[in-house]
C-alpha positions as YAML, in Angstrom:
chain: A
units: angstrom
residues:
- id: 1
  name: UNK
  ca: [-5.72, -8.27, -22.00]
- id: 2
  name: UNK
  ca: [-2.87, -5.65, -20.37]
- id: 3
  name: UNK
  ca: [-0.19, -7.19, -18.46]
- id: 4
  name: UNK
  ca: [2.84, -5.94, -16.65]
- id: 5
  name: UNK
  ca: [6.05, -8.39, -15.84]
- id: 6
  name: UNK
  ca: [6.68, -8.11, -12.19]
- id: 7
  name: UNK
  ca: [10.06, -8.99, -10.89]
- id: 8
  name: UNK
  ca: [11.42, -10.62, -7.62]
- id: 9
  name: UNK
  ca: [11.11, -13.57, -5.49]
- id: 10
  name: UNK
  ca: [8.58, -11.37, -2.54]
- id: 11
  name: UNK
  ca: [6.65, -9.80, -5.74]
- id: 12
  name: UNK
  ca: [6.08, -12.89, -7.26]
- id: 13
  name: UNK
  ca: [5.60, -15.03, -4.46]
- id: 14
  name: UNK
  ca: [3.31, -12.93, -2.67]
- id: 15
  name: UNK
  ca: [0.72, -12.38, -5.99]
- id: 16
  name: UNK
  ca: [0.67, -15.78, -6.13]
- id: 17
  name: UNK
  ca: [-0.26, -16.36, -2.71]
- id: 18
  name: UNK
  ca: [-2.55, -13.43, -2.98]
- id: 19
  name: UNK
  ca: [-4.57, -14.71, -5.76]
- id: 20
  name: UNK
  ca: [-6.35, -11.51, -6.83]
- id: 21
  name: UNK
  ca: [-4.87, -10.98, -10.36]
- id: 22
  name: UNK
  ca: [-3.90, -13.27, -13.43]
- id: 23
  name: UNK
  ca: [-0.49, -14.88, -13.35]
- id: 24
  name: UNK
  ca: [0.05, -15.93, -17.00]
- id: 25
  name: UNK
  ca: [3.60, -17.50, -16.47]
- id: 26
  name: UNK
  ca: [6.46, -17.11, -14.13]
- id: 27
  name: UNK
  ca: [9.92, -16.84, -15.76]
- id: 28
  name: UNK
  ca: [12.84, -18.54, -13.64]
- id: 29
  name: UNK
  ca: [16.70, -17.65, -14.30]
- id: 30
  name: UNK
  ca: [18.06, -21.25, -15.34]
- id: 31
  name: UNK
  ca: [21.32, -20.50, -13.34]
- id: 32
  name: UNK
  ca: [19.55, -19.71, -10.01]
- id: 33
  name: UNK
  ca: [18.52, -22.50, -7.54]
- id: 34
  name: UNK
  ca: [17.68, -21.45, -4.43]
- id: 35
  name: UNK
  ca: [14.88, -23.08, -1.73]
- id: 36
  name: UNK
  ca: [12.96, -19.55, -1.82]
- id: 37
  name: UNK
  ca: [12.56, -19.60, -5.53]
- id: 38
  name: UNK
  ca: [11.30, -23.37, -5.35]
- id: 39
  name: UNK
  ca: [9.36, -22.39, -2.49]
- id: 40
  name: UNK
  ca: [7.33, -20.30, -5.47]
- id: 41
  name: UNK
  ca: [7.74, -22.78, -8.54]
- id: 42
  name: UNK
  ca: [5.92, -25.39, -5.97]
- id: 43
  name: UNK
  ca: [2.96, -23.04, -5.62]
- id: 44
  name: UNK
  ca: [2.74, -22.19, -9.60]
- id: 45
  name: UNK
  ca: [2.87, -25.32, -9.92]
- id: 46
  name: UNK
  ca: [0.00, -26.01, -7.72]
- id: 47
  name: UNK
  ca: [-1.82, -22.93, -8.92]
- id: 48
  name: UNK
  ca: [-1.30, -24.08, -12.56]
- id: 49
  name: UNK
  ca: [0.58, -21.43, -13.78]
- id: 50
  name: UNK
  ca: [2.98, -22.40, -16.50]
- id: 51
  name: UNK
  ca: [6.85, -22.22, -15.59]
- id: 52
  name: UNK
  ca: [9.67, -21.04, -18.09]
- id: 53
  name: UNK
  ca: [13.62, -21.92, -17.64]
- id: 54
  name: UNK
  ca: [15.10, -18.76, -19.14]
- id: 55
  name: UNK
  ca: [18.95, -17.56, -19.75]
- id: 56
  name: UNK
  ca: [19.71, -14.87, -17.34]
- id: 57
  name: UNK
  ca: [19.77, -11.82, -19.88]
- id: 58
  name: UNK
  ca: [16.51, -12.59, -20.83]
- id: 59
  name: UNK
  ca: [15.27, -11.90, -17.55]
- id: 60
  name: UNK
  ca: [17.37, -8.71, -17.65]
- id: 61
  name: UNK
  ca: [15.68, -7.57, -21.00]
- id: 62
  name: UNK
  ca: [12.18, -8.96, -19.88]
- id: 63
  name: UNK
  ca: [12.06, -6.99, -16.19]
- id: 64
  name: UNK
  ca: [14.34, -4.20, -17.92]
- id: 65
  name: UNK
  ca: [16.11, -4.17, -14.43]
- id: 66
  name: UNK
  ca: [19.05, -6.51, -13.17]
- id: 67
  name: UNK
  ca: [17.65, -6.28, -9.44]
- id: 68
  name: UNK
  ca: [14.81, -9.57, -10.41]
- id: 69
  name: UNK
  ca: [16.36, -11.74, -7.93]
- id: 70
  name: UNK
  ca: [16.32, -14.78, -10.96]
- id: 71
  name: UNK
  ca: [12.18, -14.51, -10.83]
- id: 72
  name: UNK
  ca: [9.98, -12.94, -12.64]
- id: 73
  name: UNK
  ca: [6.05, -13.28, -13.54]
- id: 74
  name: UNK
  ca: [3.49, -11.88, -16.46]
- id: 75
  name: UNK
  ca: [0.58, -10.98, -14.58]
- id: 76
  name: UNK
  ca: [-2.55, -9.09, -15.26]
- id: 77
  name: UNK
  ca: [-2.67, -5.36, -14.43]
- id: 78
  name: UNK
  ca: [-3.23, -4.70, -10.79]
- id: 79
  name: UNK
  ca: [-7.07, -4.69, -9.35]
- id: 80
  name: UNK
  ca: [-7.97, -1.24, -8.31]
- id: 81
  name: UNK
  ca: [-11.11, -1.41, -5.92]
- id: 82
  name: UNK
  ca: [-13.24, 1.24, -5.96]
- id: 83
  name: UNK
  ca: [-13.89, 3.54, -2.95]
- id: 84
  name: UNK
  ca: [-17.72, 2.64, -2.29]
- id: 85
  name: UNK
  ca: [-16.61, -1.03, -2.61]
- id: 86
  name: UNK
  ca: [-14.35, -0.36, 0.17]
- id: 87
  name: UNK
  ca: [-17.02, 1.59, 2.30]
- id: 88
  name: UNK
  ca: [-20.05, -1.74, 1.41]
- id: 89
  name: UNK
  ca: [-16.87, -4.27, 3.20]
- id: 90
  name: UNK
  ca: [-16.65, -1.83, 6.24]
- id: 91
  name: UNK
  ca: [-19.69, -4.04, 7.56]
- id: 92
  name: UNK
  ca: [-17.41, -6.83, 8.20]
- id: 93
  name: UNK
  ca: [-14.73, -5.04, 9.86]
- id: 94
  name: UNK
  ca: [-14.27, -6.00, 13.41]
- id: 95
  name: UNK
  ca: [-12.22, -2.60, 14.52]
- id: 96
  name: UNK
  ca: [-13.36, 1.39, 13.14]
- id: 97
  name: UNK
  ca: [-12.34, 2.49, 9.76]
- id: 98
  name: UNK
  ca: [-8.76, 2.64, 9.34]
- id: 99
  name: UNK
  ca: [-8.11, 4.34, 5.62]
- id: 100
  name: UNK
  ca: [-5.12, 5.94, 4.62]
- id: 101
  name: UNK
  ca: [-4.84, 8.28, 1.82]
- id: 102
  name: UNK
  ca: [-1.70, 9.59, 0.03]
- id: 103
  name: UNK
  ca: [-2.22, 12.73, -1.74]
- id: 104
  name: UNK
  ca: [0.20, 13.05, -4.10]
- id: 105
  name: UNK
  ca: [3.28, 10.44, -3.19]
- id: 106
  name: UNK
  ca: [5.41, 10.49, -6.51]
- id: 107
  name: UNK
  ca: [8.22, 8.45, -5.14]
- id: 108
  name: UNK
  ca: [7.97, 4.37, -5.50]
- id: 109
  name: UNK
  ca: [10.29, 3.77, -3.11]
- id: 110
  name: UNK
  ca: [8.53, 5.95, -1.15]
- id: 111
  name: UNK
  ca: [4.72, 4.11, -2.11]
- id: 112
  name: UNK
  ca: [6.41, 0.40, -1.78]
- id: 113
  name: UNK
  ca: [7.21, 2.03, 2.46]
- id: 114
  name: UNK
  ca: [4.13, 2.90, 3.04]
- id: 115
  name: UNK
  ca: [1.92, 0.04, 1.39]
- id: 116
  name: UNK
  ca: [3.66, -2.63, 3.52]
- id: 117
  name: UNK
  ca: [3.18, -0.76, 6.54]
- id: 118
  name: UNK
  ca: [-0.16, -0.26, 5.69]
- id: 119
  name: UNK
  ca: [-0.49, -3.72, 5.67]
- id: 120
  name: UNK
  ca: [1.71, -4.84, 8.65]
- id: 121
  name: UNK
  ca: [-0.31, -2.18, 10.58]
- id: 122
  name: UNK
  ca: [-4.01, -3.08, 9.86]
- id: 123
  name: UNK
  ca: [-5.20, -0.52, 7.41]
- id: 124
  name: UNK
  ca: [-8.44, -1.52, 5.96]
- id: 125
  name: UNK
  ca: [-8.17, 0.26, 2.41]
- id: 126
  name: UNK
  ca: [-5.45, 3.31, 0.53]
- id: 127
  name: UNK
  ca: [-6.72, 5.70, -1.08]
- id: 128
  name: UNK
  ca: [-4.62, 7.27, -4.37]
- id: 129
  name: UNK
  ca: [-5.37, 9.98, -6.72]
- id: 130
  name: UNK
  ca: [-5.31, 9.26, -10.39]
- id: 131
  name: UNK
  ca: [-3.26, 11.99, -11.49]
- id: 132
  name: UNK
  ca: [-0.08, 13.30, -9.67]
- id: 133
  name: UNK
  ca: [0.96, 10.19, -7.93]
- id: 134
  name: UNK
  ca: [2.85, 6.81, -8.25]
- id: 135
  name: UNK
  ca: [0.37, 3.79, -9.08]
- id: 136
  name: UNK
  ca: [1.14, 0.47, -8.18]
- id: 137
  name: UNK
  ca: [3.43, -0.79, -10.71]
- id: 138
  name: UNK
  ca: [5.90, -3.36, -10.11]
- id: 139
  name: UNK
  ca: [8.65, -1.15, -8.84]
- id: 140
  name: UNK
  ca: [6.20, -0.16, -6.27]
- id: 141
  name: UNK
  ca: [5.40, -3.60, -5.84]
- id: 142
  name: UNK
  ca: [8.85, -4.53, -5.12]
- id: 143
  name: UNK
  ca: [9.24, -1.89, -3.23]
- id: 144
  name: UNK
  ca: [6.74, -3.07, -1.12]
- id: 145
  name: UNK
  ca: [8.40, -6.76, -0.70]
- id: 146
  name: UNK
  ca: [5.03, -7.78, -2.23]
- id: 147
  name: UNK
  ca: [2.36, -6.22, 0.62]
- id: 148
  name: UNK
  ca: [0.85, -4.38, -2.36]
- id: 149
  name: UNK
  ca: [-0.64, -7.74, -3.58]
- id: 150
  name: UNK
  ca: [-2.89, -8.27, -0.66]
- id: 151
  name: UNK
  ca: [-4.08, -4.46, -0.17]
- id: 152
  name: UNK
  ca: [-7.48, -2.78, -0.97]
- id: 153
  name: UNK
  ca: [-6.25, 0.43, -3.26]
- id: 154
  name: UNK
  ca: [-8.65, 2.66, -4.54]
- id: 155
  name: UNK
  ca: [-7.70, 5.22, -6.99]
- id: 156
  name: UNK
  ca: [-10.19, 7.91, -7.07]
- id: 157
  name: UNK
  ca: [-10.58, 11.43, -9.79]
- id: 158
  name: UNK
  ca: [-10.23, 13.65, -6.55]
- id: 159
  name: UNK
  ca: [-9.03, 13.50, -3.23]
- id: 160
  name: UNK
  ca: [-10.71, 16.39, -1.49]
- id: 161
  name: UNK
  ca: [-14.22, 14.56, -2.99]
- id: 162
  name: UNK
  ca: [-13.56, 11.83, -1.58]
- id: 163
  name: UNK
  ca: [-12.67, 13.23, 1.78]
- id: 164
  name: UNK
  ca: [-16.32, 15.31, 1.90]
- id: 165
  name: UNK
  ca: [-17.71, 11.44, 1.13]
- id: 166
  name: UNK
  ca: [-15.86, 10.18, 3.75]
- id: 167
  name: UNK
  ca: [-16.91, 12.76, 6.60]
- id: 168
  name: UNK
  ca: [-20.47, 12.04, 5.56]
- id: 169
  name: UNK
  ca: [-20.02, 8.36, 6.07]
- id: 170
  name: UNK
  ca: [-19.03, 8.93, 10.28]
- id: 171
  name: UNK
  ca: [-14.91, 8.88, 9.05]
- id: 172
  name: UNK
  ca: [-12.86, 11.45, 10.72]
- id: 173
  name: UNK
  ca: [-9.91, 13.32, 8.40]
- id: 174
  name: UNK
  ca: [-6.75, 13.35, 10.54]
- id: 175
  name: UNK
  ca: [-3.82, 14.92, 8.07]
- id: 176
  name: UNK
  ca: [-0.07, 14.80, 8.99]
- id: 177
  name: UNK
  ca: [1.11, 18.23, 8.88]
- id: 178
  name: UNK
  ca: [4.49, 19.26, 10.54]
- id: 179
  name: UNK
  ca: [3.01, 22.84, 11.41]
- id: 180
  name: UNK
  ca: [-0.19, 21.42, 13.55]
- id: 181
  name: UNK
  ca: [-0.44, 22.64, 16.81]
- id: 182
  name: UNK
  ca: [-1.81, 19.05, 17.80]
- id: 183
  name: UNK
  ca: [0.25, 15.83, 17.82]
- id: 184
  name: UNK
  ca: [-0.54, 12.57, 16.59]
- id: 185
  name: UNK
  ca: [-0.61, 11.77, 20.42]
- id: 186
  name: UNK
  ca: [-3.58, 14.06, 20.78]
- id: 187
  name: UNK
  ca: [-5.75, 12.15, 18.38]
- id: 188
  name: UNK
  ca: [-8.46, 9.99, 19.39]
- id: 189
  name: UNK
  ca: [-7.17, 6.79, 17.15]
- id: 190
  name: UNK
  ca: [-10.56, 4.88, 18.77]
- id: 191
  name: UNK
  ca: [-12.77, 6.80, 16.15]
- id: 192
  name: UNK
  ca: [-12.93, 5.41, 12.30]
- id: 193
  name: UNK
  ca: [-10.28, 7.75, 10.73]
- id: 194
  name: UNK
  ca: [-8.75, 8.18, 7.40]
- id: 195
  name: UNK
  ca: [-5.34, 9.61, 7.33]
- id: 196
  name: UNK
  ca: [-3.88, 11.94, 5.30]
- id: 197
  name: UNK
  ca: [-0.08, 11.91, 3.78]
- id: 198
  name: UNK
  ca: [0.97, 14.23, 1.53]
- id: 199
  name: UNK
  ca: [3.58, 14.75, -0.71]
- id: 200
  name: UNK
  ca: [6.98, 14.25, -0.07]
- id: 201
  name: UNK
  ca: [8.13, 18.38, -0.67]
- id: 202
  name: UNK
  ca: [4.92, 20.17, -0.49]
- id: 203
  name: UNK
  ca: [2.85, 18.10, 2.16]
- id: 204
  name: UNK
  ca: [-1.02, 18.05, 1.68]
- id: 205
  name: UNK
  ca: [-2.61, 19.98, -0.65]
- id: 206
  name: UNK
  ca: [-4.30, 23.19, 0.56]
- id: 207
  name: UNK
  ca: [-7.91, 22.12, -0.60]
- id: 208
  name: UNK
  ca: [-7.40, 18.84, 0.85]
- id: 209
  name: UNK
  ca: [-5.86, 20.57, 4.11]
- id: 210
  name: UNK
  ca: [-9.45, 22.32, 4.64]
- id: 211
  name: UNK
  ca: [-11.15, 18.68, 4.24]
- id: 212
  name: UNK
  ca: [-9.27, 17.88, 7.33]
- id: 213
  name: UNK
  ca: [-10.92, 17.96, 11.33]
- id: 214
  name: UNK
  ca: [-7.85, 17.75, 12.84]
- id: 215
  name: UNK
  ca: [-4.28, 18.63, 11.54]
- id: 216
  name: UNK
  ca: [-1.63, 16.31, 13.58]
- id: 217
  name: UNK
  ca: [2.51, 16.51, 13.84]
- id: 218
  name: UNK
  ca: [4.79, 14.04, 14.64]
- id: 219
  name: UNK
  ca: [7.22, 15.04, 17.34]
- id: 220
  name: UNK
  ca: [11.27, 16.46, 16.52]
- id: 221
  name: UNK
  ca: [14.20, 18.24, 17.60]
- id: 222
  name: UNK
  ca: [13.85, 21.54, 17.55]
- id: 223
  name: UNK
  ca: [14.58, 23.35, 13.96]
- id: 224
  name: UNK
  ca: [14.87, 19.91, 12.28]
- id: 225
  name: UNK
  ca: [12.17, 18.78, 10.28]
- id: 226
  name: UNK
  ca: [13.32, 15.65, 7.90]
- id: 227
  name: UNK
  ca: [10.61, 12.56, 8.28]
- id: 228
  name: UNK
  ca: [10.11, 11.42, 4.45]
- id: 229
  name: UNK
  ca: [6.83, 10.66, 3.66]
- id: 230
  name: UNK
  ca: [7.21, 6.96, 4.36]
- id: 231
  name: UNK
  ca: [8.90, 7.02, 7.83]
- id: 232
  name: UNK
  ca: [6.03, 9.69, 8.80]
- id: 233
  name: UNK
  ca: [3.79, 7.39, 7.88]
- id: 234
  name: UNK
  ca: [4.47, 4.98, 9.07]
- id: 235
  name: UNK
  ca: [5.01, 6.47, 12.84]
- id: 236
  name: UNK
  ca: [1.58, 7.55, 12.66]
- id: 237
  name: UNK
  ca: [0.29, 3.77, 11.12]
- id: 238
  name: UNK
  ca: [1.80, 2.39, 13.94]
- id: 239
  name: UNK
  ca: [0.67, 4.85, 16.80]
- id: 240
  name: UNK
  ca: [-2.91, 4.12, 15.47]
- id: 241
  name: UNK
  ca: [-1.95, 0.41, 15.96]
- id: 242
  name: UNK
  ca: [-0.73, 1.23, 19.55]
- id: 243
  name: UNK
  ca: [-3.84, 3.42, 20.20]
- id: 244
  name: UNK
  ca: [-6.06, 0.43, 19.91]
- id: 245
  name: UNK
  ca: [-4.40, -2.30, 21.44]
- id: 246
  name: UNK
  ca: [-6.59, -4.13, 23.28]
- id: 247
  name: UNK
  ca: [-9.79, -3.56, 21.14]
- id: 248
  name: UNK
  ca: [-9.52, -6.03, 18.48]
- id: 249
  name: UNK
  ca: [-7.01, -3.74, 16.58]
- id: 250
  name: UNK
  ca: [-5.20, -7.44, 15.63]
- id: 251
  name: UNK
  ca: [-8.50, -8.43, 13.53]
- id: 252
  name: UNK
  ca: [-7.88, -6.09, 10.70]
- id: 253
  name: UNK
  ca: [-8.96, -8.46, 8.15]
- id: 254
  name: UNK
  ca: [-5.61, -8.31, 6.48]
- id: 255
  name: UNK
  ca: [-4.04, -11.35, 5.68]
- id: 256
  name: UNK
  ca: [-0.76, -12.12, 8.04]
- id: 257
  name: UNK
  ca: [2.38, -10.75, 6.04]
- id: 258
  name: UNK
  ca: [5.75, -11.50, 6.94]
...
């Protein structure tokens, strides 16, 4: 079975809490003691997952970073869902569709951003491509102070596909493009929608672009144009949030994350 060590105390605490992959062991640093990390030995322990005292460069070695916080955990790979998997749940959703698909992010950092918004802001489901992008691996985990653990991702062969699907399923394409005549302001958020991110130098992809049925900008100074990827994202996230205040946009379905 493939595993992958991931590293941290909001990683590891938050797949545990998660509970929707295998946690073969956690590894503790035996000179840190701190109520967070017993916080997360007390649910292992509960869960039944074995615990391991370990000498701090093993931890090093074993996470191959020195950023692991004195925690670490062997866990199964993470669980990819696919896209119609998403689409059979969307019964049970109390608010529209609310996907968000990243064509071509490259940057963890950048990933980790934009998964825990997606979370904090009520997305049902992200969408990734298989090849050209960042998969969730534990630095994007990390990144993410653990939000990837409780997300739907869906990793699909081609995003322009699954944009077509989408449209024939009632979900409007909104991309974020910085040369739209049409701001995110201008959007009817009340409609299921599936936004589009793309990458962080060349934006959206131009046969993804034409998927689109509305192109959307955020907002700046004049002749200054420097929203990453994740900050752009998550303005628009959160203006979707604001947009449906007041219709249930609270009852996501997504677990509370804090």
């Amino acid at each position: 079975m493939r595993s992958e060590i991931l590293y941290g105390i909001h990683p590891v605490h938050e797949a545990l809490r998660a509970g929707r992959r295998r946690i073969d062991r956690i590894y503790v640093a035996a000179d840190k003691s701190s109520e967070r990390i017993r916080s997360v030995l007390v649910m292992a322990e509960a869960k039944g997952v074995p615990i391991t005292e370990v000498k701090p460069g093993f931890l090093r070695e074993l996470c191959a970073t020195g950023v692991h916080q004195g925690l670490a955990a062997a866990v199964g790979v993470y669980p990819m869902t696919d896209i119609e998997d998403v689409l059979a749940d969307s019964s049970s959703w109390q608010v529209p569709a609310f996907l968000l698909v990243l064509d071509g992010i490259t940057d963890p950092q950048n990933l980790g951003a934009l998964l825990r918004t997606a979370l904090c802001a009520g997305v049902h489901a992200v969408v990734l491509p298989k090849d050209r992008s960042v998969q969730p691996n534990p630095t994007v985990c990390r990144a993410s102070a653990g939000a990837m653990e409780h997300l739907q991702i869906a990793r699909v062969i081609n995003v322009a596909s699954c944009l077509r699907m989408l449209k024939q399923r009632r979900i409007w394409i909104v991309g974020l493009d910085p040369g739209a005549g049409k701001w995110i302001y201008d959007i009817d958020w009340s409609l299921p929608v599936a936004v589009v991110i793309g990458a962080e130098s060349r934006g959206i992809r131009p046969l993804v672009k034409a998927q689109c049925d509305w192109l959307a900008a955020i907002p700046q100074a004049a002749g200054f144009n420097s929203l990453n990827a994740s900050v752009a994202g998550a303005l628009v996230m959160y203006e979707v949030l604001r947009a449906r205040k007041g219709h249930g946009s609270s009852e996501s379905g997504n677990p509370s994350f804090a």
